[in-house]
Short mmCIF file of C-alpha atoms in Angstrom, two decimals:
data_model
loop_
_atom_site.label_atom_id
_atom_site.label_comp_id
_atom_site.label_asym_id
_atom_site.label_seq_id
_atom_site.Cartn_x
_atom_site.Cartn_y
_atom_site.Cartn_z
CA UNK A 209 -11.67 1.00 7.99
CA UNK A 210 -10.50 3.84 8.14
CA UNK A 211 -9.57 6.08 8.76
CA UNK A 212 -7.75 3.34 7.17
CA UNK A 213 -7.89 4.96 8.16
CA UNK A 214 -6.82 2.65 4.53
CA UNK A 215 -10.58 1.79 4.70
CA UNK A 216 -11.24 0.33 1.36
CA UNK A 217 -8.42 -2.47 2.08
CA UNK A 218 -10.65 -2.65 5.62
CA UNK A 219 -13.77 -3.63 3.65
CA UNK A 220 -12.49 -6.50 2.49
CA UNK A 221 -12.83 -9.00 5.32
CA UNK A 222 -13.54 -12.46 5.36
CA UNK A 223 -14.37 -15.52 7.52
CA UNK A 224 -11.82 -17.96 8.78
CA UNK A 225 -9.48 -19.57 11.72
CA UNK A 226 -9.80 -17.34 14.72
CA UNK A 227 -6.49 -17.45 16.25
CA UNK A 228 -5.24 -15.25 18.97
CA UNK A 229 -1.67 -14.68 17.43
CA UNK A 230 -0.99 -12.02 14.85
CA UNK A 231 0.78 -13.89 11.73
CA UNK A 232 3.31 -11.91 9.58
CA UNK A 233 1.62 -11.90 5.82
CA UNK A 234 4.11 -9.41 3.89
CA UNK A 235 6.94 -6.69 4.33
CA UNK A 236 9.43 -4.78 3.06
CA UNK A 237 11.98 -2.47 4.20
CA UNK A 238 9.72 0.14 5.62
CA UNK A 239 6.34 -1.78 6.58
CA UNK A 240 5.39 -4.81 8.00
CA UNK A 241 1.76 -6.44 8.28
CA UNK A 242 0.33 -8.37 10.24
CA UNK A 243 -3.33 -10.34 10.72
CA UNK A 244 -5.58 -12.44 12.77
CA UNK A 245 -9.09 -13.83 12.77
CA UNK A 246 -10.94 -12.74 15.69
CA UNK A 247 -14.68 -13.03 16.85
CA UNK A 248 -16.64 -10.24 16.03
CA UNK A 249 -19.68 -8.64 17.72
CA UNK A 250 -22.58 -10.46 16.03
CA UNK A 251 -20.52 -13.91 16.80
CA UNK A 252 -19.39 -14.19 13.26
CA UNK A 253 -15.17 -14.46 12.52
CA UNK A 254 -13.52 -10.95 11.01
CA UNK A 255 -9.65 -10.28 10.29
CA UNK A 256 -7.78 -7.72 12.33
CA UNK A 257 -5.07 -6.32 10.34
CA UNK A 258 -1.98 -4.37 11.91
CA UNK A 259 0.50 -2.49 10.06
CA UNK A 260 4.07 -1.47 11.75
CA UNK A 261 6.36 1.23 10.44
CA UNK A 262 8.31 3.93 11.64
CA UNK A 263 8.48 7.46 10.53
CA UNK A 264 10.74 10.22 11.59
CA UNK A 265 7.86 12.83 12.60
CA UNK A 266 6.21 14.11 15.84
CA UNK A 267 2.85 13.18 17.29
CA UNK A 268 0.85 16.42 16.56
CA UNK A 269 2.52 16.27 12.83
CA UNK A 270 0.69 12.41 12.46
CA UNK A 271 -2.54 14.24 13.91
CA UNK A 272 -2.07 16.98 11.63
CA UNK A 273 -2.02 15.03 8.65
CA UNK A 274 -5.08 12.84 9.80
CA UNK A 275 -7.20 16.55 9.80
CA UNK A 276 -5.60 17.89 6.34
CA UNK A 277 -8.40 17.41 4.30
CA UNK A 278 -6.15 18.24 1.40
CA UNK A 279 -3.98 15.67 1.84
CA UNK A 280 -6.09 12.96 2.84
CA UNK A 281 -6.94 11.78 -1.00
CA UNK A 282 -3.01 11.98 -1.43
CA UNK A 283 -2.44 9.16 1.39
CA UNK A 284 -5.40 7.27 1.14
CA UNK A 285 -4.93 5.00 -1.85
CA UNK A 286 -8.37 5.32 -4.67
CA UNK A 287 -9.85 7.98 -2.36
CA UNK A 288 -11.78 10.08 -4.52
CA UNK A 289 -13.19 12.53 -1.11
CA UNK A 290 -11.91 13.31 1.79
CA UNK A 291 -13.93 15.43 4.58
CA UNK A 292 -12.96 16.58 8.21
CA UNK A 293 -15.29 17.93 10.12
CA UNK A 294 -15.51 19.32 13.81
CA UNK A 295 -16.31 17.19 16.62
CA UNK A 296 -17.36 18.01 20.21
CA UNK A 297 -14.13 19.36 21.54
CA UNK A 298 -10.48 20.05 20.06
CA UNK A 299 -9.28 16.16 21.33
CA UNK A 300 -12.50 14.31 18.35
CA UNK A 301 -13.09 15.15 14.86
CA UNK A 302 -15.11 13.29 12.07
CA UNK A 303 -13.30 12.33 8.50
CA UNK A 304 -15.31 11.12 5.75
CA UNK A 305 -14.26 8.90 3.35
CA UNK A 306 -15.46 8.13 -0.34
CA UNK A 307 -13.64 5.49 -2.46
CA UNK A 308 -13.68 4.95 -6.25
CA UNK A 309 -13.69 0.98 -6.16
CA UNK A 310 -12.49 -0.92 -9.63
CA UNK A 311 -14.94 -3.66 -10.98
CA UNK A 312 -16.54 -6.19 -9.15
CA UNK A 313 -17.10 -4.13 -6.26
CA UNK A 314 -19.78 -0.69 -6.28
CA UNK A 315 -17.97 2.80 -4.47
CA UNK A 316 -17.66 2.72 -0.86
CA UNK A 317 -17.23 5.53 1.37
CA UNK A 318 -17.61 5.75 5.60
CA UNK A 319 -17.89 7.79 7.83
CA UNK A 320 -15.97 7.82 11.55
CA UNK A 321 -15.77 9.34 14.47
CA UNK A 322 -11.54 10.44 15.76
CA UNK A 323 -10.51 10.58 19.27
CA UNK A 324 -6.68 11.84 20.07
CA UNK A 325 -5.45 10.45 23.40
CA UNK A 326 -2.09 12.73 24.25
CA UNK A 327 0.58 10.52 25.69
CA UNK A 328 0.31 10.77 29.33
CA UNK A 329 4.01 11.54 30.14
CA UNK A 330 6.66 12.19 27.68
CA UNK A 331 8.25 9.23 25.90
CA UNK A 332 5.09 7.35 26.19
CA UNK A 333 2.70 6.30 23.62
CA UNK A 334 0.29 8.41 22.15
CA UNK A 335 -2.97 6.98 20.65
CA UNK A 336 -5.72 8.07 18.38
CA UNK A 337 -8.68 5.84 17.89
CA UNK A 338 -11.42 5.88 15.48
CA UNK A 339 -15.15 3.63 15.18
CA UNK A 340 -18.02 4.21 12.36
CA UNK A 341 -20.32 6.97 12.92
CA UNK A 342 -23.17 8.72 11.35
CA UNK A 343 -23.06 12.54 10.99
CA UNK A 344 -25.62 14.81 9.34
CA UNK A 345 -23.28 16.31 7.31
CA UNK A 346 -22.23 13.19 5.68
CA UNK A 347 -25.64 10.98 4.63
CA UNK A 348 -25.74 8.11 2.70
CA UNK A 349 -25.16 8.39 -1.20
CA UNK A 350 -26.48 6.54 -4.31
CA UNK A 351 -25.05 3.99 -5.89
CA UNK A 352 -22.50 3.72 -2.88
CA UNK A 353 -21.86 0.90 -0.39
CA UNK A 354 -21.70 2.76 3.55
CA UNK A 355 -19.02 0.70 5.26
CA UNK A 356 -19.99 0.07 8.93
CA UNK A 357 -18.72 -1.59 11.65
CA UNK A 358 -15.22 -0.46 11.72
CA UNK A 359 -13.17 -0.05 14.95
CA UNK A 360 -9.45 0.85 15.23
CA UNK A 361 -6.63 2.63 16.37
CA UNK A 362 -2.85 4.50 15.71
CA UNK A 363 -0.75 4.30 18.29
CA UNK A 364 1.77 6.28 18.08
CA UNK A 365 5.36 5.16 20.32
CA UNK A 366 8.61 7.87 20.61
CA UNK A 367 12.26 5.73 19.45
CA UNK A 368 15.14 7.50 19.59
CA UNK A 369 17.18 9.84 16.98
CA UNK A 370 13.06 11.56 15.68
CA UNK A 371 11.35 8.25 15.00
CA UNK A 372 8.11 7.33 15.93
CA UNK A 373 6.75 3.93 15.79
CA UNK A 374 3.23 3.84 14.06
CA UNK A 375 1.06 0.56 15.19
CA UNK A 376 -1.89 0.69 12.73
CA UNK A 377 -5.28 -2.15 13.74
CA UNK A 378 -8.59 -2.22 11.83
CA UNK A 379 -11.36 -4.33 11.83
CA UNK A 380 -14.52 -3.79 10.09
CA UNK A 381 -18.00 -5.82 9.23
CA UNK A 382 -16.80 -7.86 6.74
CA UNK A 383 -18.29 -8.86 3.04
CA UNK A 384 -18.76 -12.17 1.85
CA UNK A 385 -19.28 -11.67 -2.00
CA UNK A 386 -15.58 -11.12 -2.74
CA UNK A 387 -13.22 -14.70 -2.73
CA UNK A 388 -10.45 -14.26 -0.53
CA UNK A 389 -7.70 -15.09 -3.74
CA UNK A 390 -9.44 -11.89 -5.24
CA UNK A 391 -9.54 -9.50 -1.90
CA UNK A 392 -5.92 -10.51 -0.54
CA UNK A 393 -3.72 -9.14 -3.22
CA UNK A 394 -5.57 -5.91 -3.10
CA UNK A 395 -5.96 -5.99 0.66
CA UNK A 396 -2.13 -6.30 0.90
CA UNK A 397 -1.05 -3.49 -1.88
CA UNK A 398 -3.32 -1.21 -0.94
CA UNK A 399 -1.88 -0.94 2.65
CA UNK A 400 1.59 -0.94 1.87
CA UNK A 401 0.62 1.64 -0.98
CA UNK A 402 -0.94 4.04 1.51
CA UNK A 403 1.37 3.85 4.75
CA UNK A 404 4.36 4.83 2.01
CA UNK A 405 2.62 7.84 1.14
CA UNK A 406 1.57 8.40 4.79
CA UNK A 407 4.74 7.70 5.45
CA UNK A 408 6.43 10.46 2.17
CA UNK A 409 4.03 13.21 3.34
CA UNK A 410 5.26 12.94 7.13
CA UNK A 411 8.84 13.32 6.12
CA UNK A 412 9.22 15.23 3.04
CA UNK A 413 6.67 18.13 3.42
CA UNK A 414 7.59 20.66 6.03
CA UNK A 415 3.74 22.11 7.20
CA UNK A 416 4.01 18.84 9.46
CA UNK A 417 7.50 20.30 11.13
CA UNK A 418 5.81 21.30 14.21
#
């Protein structure tokens, strides 16, 4: 939620309308985002949140970054650990999470599963999606809240002169101790904090020229 990605902002989901149309909640020059309510698996309501950008980097740079465990605490905003781990073949990898959460809420941390779809021709979009997991290597810790239930994706679409538009979705099981006037501010600047820095370490550090 999560990978996020952005996971912590994920968490935060509560009940209302469902309504099939994405609604424009904030943007700036270089992000905009977007949510819905949609029915969720157990029949209860849950947000979808999207997040559009574009970044002047290439596919297997944006993958790149997703498996640099050293950067991951860099782009994901209050990330305190960041783990990738080897899945079942080159195309799915697992990336742990663990967040250092301010006051009311305990640490959270997750744990998902990645699987890069290549574009099927050139110029076409290229996808990696992600869903909660459990992995041996990552068990449950003390103290900290497991976030479950998340499901999303990156697509990833070719422009013209470099750019590549980034569609970012999440949904995740959603709590209901948090009031919404408390979770949306920090929903909202947490996202736009992280895709900047996504964004900053795509185009200004040259290990992701490739």
């Amino acid at each position: 939620m999560v990978h996020l990605p952005v996971l912590f902002i994920s968490s935060l989901l509560f009940a209302g309308n469902i309504s099939g149309d994405y609604k424009l909640v904030k943007h700036n020059s270089v992000l905009s985002l977007y949510e819905r309510w949609i029915p969720g698996a157990g029949g209860e309501t849950v947000r979808e949140i999207k997040a559009v950008f574009e970044v002047k980097a290439t596919v297997p740079a944006v993958v790149a970054l997703f498996r640099d465990q050293h950067q991951g605490r860099e782009w994901n905003i209050n990330a305190s650990d960041y783990r990738v781990a080897a899945g079942n073949d080159a195309q799915h990898w697992i990336t742990y999470i663990k967040y250092d959460i301010p006051w009311p809420m305990d640490d959270q941390d997750c744990c998902l599963l990645y699987h890069y779809r290549e574009a099927a021709a050139k110029g076409e979009t290229a996808e990696v999606e992600f869903l909660s997991t459990t992995d041996h290597r990552f068990p449950r810790l003390p103290k900290t809240t497991r976030i479950t239930g998340t499901k999303g994706k990156w697509q990833m679409e070719p422009q013209a002169a470099g750019q590549l538009k980034i569609t970012y979705t999440v949904t995740t099981d959603r709590s209901k101790t948090i009031p919404r006037w408390v979770s949306d501010p920090i929903i909202h600047d947490n996202l736009f904090r992280t895709m900047t820095k996504f964004k900053s370490l795509l185009e200004n550090n040259h290990r992701y020229d490739r």
